Coordinates of C-alpha atoms and ligand atoms in Angstrom, one line a residue:
M22 CA 0.0 0.0 0.0
S23 CA 1.4 3.4 -0.9
Q24 CA 0.9 6.4 1.5
P25 CA -1.5 9.1 0.4
G26 CA 0.2 11.7 -1.8
A27 CA 3.1 9.3 -2.6
A28 CA 4.5 9.4 -6.1
D29 CA 7.0 7.2 -8.0
T30 CA 9.6 9.0 -9.9
F31 CA 13.3 8.7 -10.9
C32 CA 16.5 10.7 -11.0
E33 CA 17.0 11.8 -14.6
E34 CA 20.8 11.7 -14.2
C35 CA 21.3 8.3 -12.6
N36 CA 18.0 6.5 -13.0
Q37 CA 17.6 5.8 -9.3
H38 CA 13.9 5.2 -8.5
Y39 CA 12.2 7.0 -5.7
R40 CA 8.9 6.8 -4.0
L41 CA 8.4 10.4 -2.8
G42 CA 6.0 11.5 -0.1
R43 CA 4.3 14.9 0.0
A44 CA 7.0 17.6 0.1
R45 CA 6.7 20.8 2.2
A46 CA 7.0 24.3 0.8
G47 CA 10.7 25.3 0.7
Q48 CA 11.9 21.7 0.9
S49 CA 14.6 20.5 -1.5
L50 CA 15.1 16.9 -2.4
K51 CA 18.3 15.6 -3.8
C52 CA 19.2 12.2 -5.3
R53 CA 21.1 10.2 -2.7
R54 CA 23.1 8.5 -5.4
C55 CA 24.3 11.3 -7.7
G56 CA 23.3 14.5 -5.9
H57 CA 21.0 15.7 -8.7
A58 CA 18.3 18.1 -7.5
L59 CA 15.1 15.9 -7.7
R60 CA 12.9 18.9 -6.9
H61 CA 12.7 22.1 -4.9
V62 CA 9.2 23.0 -3.7
P63 CA 8.9 26.8 -4.0
R64 CA 7.1 28.8 -1.4
Q65 CA 5.2 30.8 -4.0
P66 CA 4.8 28.4 -6.9
L67 CA 2.1 30.4 -8.7
Q68 CA 2.3 34.1 -8.1
A69 CA 6.1 34.7 -8.5
P70 CA 6.5 33.2 -12.0
L71 CA 3.3 34.8 -13.3
A72 CA 4.2 38.3 -12.0
L73 CA 7.8 38.0 -13.4
A74 CA 6.7 36.6 -16.8
I75 CA 4.1 39.5 -17.2
A76 CA 6.7 42.1 -16.2
A77 CA 9.3 40.6 -18.6
L78 CA 6.7 40.5 -21.4
S79 CA 5.7 44.1 -20.9
L80 CA 9.3 45.1 -21.5
F81 CA 9.4 43.4 -24.9
P82 CA 7.9 46.2 -26.9
L83 CA 10.3 48.7 -25.3
I84 CA 13.3 46.7 -26.4
F85 CA 12.2 47.0 -30.1
C86 CA 10.8 50.5 -30.2
F87 CA 13.8 52.6 -29.2
S88 CA 17.4 53.0 -30.0
F89 CA 19.6 50.2 -28.6
L90 CA 23.2 51.5 -28.9
G91 CA 25.0 54.3 -30.7
I92 CA 28.6 55.2 -31.2
S93 CA 30.2 58.5 -32.4
Q94 CA 33.7 59.2 -33.5
G95 CA 35.1 62.2 -35.3
G96 CA 31.6 63.7 -35.8
N97 CA 30.2 60.5 -37.3
T98 CA 27.4 58.8 -35.4
T99 CA 25.9 55.4 -35.9
A100 CA 22.9 54.1 -33.9
I101 CA 21.2 50.8 -34.1
E102 CA 17.9 49.4 -32.8
F103 CA 17.8 46.0 -31.1
W104 CA 16.5 44.1 -34.2
Q105 CA 19.4 45.6 -36.2
T106 CA 22.0 43.7 -34.1
T107 CA 21.9 41.1 -36.9
S108 CA 22.3 43.6 -39.7
G109 CA 26.0 42.9 -40.1
L110 CA 25.2 39.2 -40.8
T111 CA 23.1 39.3 -43.9
E112 CA 25.5 38.0 -46.6
G113 CA 26.6 34.5 -47.5
Y114 CA 26.4 31.9 -44.7
Y115 CA 26.3 34.6 -42.0
Y116 CA 22.5 34.5 -42.1
L117 CA 22.9 31.1 -40.2
V118 CA 24.4 33.1 -37.3
A119 CA 21.8 35.8 -37.7
T120 CA 19.1 33.1 -37.5
L121 CA 20.6 31.8 -34.3
L122 CA 20.6 35.3 -32.9
V123 CA 17.0 36.0 -33.9
L124 CA 15.8 32.7 -32.5
G125 CA 17.8 32.7 -29.2
L126 CA 17.3 36.4 -28.5
M127 CA 13.9 37.4 -29.8
L128 CA 11.6 34.6 -30.9
F129 CA 12.3 31.8 -28.4
P130 CA 12.2 34.1 -25.3
L131 CA 9.0 35.6 -26.6
I132 CA 7.4 32.2 -27.2
D133 CA 8.6 30.9 -23.8
L134 CA 7.3 33.8 -21.9
V135 CA 3.9 33.7 -23.6
I136 CA 3.7 30.0 -22.7
I137 CA 4.6 30.6 -19.1
A138 CA 2.3 33.6 -18.7
Y139 CA -0.6 31.6 -20.3
L140 CA -0.1 28.5 -18.3
Y141 CA 0.3 30.3 -14.9
G142 CA -2.5 32.8 -15.9
Q143 CA -4.9 30.0 -16.5
L144 CA -3.9 28.3 -13.2
A145 CA -4.3 31.6 -11.3
L146 CA -7.8 31.9 -12.7
G147 CA -8.6 28.4 -11.5
H148 CA -8.8 26.9 -15.0
K149 CA -6.9 23.9 -16.3
P150 CA -4.9 25.2 -19.3
E151 CA -5.8 23.9 -22.7
H152 CA -3.1 22.3 -24.8
A153 CA -0.9 22.1 -21.7
K154 CA 1.0 19.0 -22.9
P155 CA 2.5 20.4 -26.1
L156 CA 3.1 23.8 -24.4
L157 CA 5.0 22.2 -21.6
L158 CA 7.0 20.2 -24.1
V159 CA 7.9 23.4 -26.1
H160 CA 8.8 25.2 -22.8
H161 CA 11.1 22.3 -21.8
Q162 CA 12.8 22.1 -25.3
L163 CA 13.4 25.8 -25.7
R164 CA 15.5 26.2 -22.5
M165 CA 18.8 25.2 -23.9
W166 CA 18.6 27.6 -26.9
L167 CA 17.9 30.8 -24.9
M168 CA 20.8 33.2 -25.4
V169 CA 19.7 36.5 -23.8
D170 CA 22.2 36.4 -20.9
V171 CA 25.1 35.3 -23.1
F172 CA 24.2 38.1 -25.5
L173 CA 24.2 40.7 -22.7
I174 CA 27.7 39.6 -21.7
G175 CA 28.8 39.7 -25.4
V176 CA 27.4 43.3 -25.6
L177 CA 29.4 44.4 -22.5
V178 CA 32.6 42.8 -23.9
A179 CA 32.0 44.6 -27.3
L180 CA 31.4 47.9 -25.5
V181 CA 34.6 47.6 -23.6
K182 CA 36.4 47.0 -26.9
I183 CA 34.8 50.0 -28.5
T184 CA 35.1 52.5 -25.7
A185 CA 38.8 53.2 -26.3
Y186 CA 38.0 54.4 -29.9
A187 CA 34.6 55.9 -29.8
D188 CA 31.9 57.5 -27.5
I189 CA 29.0 55.2 -26.7
Q190 CA 25.4 56.2 -26.3
F191 CA 23.0 53.9 -24.5
G192 CA 19.5 54.0 -25.8
L193 CA 16.3 53.3 -23.8
S194 CA 16.1 49.9 -25.5
F195 CA 19.5 48.9 -24.0
W196 CA 18.3 49.6 -20.4
A197 CA 15.0 47.8 -21.2
F198 CA 17.0 44.8 -22.5
C199 CA 19.2 44.7 -19.3
L200 CA 16.0 44.7 -17.1
F201 CA 14.4 42.2 -19.4
V202 CA 17.3 39.8 -19.0
C203 CA 17.1 40.1 -15.2
L204 CA 13.4 39.5 -15.1
Y205 CA 13.5 36.6 -17.6
L206 CA 16.2 34.8 -15.7
A207 CA 14.2 35.4 -12.5
T208 CA 11.1 33.9 -14.2
L209 CA 13.0 30.8 -15.4
T210 CA 14.4 30.3 -11.9
S211 CA 10.9 30.7 -10.3
V212 CA 9.2 28.2 -12.6
D213 CA 8.9 24.8 -10.9
R214 CA 8.4 22.2 -13.6
H215 CA 7.0 19.6 -11.2
Y216 CA 4.4 22.1 -9.9
L217 CA 3.4 23.0 -13.5
Y218 CA 3.1 19.3 -14.5
Q219 CA 1.2 18.5 -11.4
Q220 CA -1.3 21.4 -11.8
C221 CA -1.7 20.8 -15.6
L222 CA -1.6 17.0 -15.8
G223 CA -2.4 15.8 -12.3
P224 CA 0.0 14.2 -9.8
L225 CA 2.6 11.6 -10.5
Q226 CA 1.2 8.2 -10.1
T227 CA 2.6 5.2 -8.2
V228 CA 3.5 2.1 -10.1
N229 CA 3.8 -1.4 -8.7
P230 CA 6.0 -3.4 -11.1
A231 CA 6.5 -7.2 -10.9
P232 CA 10.1 -8.2 -9.9
N233 CA 12.6 -7.5 -12.7
Q234 CA 9.9 -5.8 -14.8
P235 CA 11.5 -3.0 -16.9
L236 CA 10.2 0.5 -16.2
W237 CA 9.8 3.2 -18.8
P238 CA 10.7 6.6 -17.4
C239 CA 9.3 9.7 -19.0
S240 CA 12.0 12.3 -19.4
H241 CA 9.5 15.1 -19.7
C242 CA 7.1 14.7 -16.7
H243 CA 9.2 12.1 -14.7
Q244 CA 6.4 9.6 -14.5
L245 CA 7.5 6.0 -14.4
N246 CA 5.5 3.8 -16.8
L247 CA 5.0 0.0 -16.8
E248 CA 4.4 -0.1 -20.6
P249 CA 6.5 1.2 -23.5
G250 CA 5.0 3.5 -26.1
R251 CA 3.6 6.8 -24.7
C252 CA 3.7 8.2 -21.2
R253 CA 0.4 7.6 -19.4
R254 CA 0.6 11.1 -17.8
C255 CA 1.9 13.5 -20.6
Q256 CA 1.7 11.3 -23.7
A257 CA 5.4 11.9 -24.6
S258 CA 7.1 9.0 -26.4
L259 CA 9.0 6.8 -24.0
Q260 CA 12.6 5.6 -24.2
Q261 CA 14.7 3.7 -21.7
R262 CA 17.7 6.0 -22.7
K263 CA 18.0 8.9 -25.0
A264 CA 17.9 7.8 -28.6
G265 CA 21.2 7.4 -30.5
G266 CA 23.2 5.9 -27.6
L267 CA 26.8 7.0 -27.8
E268 CA 26.8 7.3 -31.6
R269 CA 24.8 10.5 -31.7
P270 CA 26.9 12.5 -29.2
L271 CA 30.1 11.2 -30.9
A272 CA 28.8 12.2 -34.4
F273 CA 28.1 15.7 -33.1
L274 CA 31.5 15.8 -31.4
L275 CA 33.3 14.7 -34.6
A276 CA 31.6 17.4 -36.6
A277 CA 32.5 20.0 -34.0
V278 CA 36.2 18.9 -34.0
V279 CA 36.4 19.1 -37.8
L280 CA 34.8 22.6 -37.8
Y281 CA 37.0 23.8 -35.0
I282 CA 39.9 23.8 -37.4
P283 CA 38.5 26.4 -39.9
A284 CA 37.1 28.3 -36.8
N285 CA 40.7 28.9 -35.7
V286 CA 42.5 29.2 -39.1
H287 CA 40.1 31.7 -40.8
P288 CA 39.6 35.3 -39.5
I289 CA 36.5 35.7 -37.2
M290 CA 36.3 39.4 -38.2
T291 CA 38.0 42.0 -40.4
T292 CA 38.5 45.5 -39.2
S293 CA 39.0 48.1 -41.9
T294 CA 40.4 51.5 -40.7
L295 CA 40.9 54.2 -43.4
G296 CA 40.7 51.6 -46.1
V297 CA 43.3 49.2 -44.5
A298 CA 41.8 45.8 -43.8
E299 CA 43.1 43.9 -40.8
P300 CA 41.7 40.3 -40.5
S301 CA 41.9 38.7 -37.0
T302 CA 41.5 35.1 -35.9
I303 CA 40.1 34.1 -32.5
L304 CA 43.5 33.5 -31.0
G305 CA 45.0 36.5 -32.8
G306 CA 42.3 38.7 -31.3
V307 CA 43.1 37.4 -27.8
V308 CA 46.8 38.1 -28.3
L309 CA 46.1 41.6 -29.6
L310 CA 43.9 42.4 -26.6
W311 CA 46.5 41.1 -24.2
Q312 CA 49.2 43.3 -25.9
L313 CA 46.9 46.3 -25.6
E314 CA 46.7 45.5 -21.9
D315 CA 42.9 44.7 -22.1
Y316 CA 43.6 41.8 -19.7
P317 CA 40.0 41.1 -18.4
I318 CA 38.5 41.1 -22.0
A319 CA 41.4 39.0 -23.3
L320 CA 40.7 36.5 -20.5
V321 CA 36.9 36.4 -21.1
I322 CA 37.4 35.8 -24.8
F323 CA 40.2 33.2 -24.2
I324 CA 38.0 31.3 -21.7
A325 CA 34.8 31.5 -23.8
S326 CA 36.3 30.9 -27.2
V327 CA 39.4 28.7 -26.6
F328 CA 39.4 27.1 -23.2
V329 CA 35.7 26.2 -22.9
P330 CA 35.2 24.7 -26.4
I331 CA 38.3 22.5 -26.1
A332 CA 37.4 21.5 -22.5
K333 CA 33.9 20.7 -23.6
M334 CA 35.1 18.5 -26.5
I335 CA 37.6 16.6 -24.3
A336 CA 34.9 16.1 -21.6
I337 CA 32.3 14.7 -24.1
A338 CA 35.0 12.4 -25.6
W339 CA 36.0 11.3 -22.1
L340 CA 32.4 10.6 -21.1
C341 CA 31.7 8.6 -24.2
W342 CA 35.0 6.7 -23.9
T343 CA 34.4 5.6 -20.2
V344 CA 30.8 4.6 -21.0
Y345 CA 32.1 2.6 -24.0
R346 CA 34.7 0.9 -21.9
R347 CA 32.1 0.3 -19.1
Q348 CA 34.7 1.5 -16.6
P349 CA 33.4 4.6 -15.0
H350 CA 36.1 5.6 -12.5
S351 CA 33.8 7.6 -10.3
P352 CA 30.2 7.9 -11.5
Q353 CA 29.7 10.9 -9.2
E354 CA 32.6 12.8 -10.8
M355 CA 31.6 11.8 -14.3
T356 CA 28.1 13.1 -13.7
R357 CA 29.4 16.3 -12.3
M358 CA 31.6 16.7 -15.4
Y359 CA 28.5 16.1 -17.6
R360 CA 26.5 18.8 -15.7
I361 CA 29.3 21.4 -16.1
T362 CA 29.7 20.5 -19.8
E363 CA 25.9 21.0 -20.4
F364 CA 25.8 24.2 -18.3
I365 CA 28.7 26.0 -20.0
G366 CA 27.6 25.1 -23.5
R367 CA 25.9 28.3 -24.5
W368 CA 28.6 30.6 -23.0
S369 CA 31.1 30.0 -25.9
M370 CA 28.8 32.0 -28.1
I371 CA 30.1 35.3 -26.5
D372 CA 32.7 35.9 -29.2
V373 CA 30.2 35.3 -32.0
F374 CA 27.8 37.9 -30.4
V375 CA 30.7 40.4 -30.0
V376 CA 31.5 40.1 -33.7
A377 CA 27.8 40.4 -34.6
L378 CA 27.4 43.6 -32.6
L379 CA 30.7 45.1 -33.8
A380 CA 29.7 44.4 -37.4
A381 CA 26.3 46.0 -36.9
L382 CA 27.6 49.0 -34.9
I383 CA 31.0 49.9 -36.5
Q384 CA 30.0 51.1 -39.9
I385 CA 31.5 54.6 -40.0
Q386 CA 31.6 55.6 -43.6
G387 CA 35.2 55.9 -45.0
L388 CA 36.7 55.7 -41.5
A389 CA 36.2 52.3 -39.9
N390 CA 34.1 49.3 -40.4
V391 CA 33.9 45.7 -39.1
T392 CA 32.9 42.8 -41.2
P393 CA 32.4 39.2 -39.9
G394 CA 34.9 36.5 -41.1
P395 CA 34.1 32.9 -42.1
A396 CA 35.3 31.7 -38.7
A397 CA 32.2 33.3 -37.1
V398 CA 30.1 30.7 -38.9
S399 CA 32.3 27.7 -38.2
F400 CA 32.7 28.7 -34.6
A401 CA 29.0 29.2 -34.1
A402 CA 28.5 25.8 -35.6
V403 CA 31.1 24.3 -33.2
V404 CA 29.2 25.8 -30.2
V405 CA 25.9 24.5 -31.5
L406 CA 27.3 21.0 -32.3
T407 CA 29.0 20.7 -28.8
M408 CA 25.7 21.8 -27.2
L409 CA 23.9 19.1 -29.2
A410 CA 26.6 16.5 -28.3
A411 CA 26.1 17.3 -24.6
A412 CA 22.3 17.3 -24.9
S413 CA 22.2 14.0 -26.7
F414 CA 24.5 12.2 -24.2
D415 CA 22.4 10.4 -21.6
P416 CA 24.1 10.6 -18.1
R417 CA 22.3 7.5 -17.0
L418 CA 24.6 5.5 -19.3
I419 CA 27.4 6.4 -16.7
W420 CA 25.5 4.6 -14.0
D421 CA 24.2 1.6 -16.1
H422 CA 27.3 -0.5 -15.3
C423 CA 27.3 0.4 -11.6
A424 CA 25.0 -1.4 -9.1
D425 CA 21.4 -1.7 -10.4
A426 CA 19.1 1.2 -9.6
S427 CA 16.8 0.4 -6.8
H428 CA 13.8 1.9 -5.2
G429 CA 14.6 4.7 -2.8
Ligands
ZN25 ZN1 20.6 10.6 -9.3
ZN26 ZN1 5.3 12.0 -19.1

């Protein structure tokens, strides 16, 4: 007999099964085996996300209606609006980077916030939201592609680079964007996925499998299922492990390694001053910044564009190799490495955003202009491919050859 309010679920990182009782507000539950946060019960699960999402959404028009940034040098002034941050990326294959910017900065955050505001708004009115299942799925999938915080750091880096050569004017849209990023991050932090699923789809159900009966965990709503096919709670398709095994992360990794060569050999941008073009590679840019004694910026670019991508590729290769050899030295350490790899994935995009912004902003007729180089496309592809490699790696594979998962 299960106690009232009990629910069967599992740890998405090590597959340990748990029968959880009713949790108190403010309580945090961690997996005993791998330390993954199973859930944190927020004190205000409904009001905080709704208020924050509405506040963030209300800033959206302000970001697009006013001037974002302007620079002036020698009597020449250039100003851009927020949507024009992609204007330097319209030719050739640069539109791929521009698409990434438009999706990660504008479209996905808007869709995500509308979904959050709609779901929580309906719940606040006492209604069960319609189409909750696909909306929750979209909200879950969009998370890894949101780039607003990375872009803000990229903007700050670009501004520090420019400030030595030109005066900068901050438009109303810039301040609205800074506030938007803070509110959006606060919204995402306050959203409790388990609460949302519980309110929209009903509570997790208990399962009573026969001894040695395989269970089918749902990676979206965390319901354990006795039958394969579709989740009985959220209708998502069920898989014991992420599709593709080790082949998929390895394929993404191999493509990233191949593209990392042109990303470093070709220039990432070309600066033309008074008609003299000066192409610079990623590493060349870091060296130049160091020589100009811009140590903090040189360090940020070095960490984001050189250290992190290489460390990420080595980490994914190491994870795949140890799983393949079935000899995880320390599953806890390997899981921690996986978490870090997944977390830092987006941050390598800083240099690409710096180039995009400089190319949009520095267009001073006859005096100076910046154009993106082919490495911007290859490097953006490397970042996306390593993100896909980390996302397609299933950390439960690390634990599969340890002691069998048991009920907690
Ligand atoms: Zn775990
Ligand atoms: Zn489900």
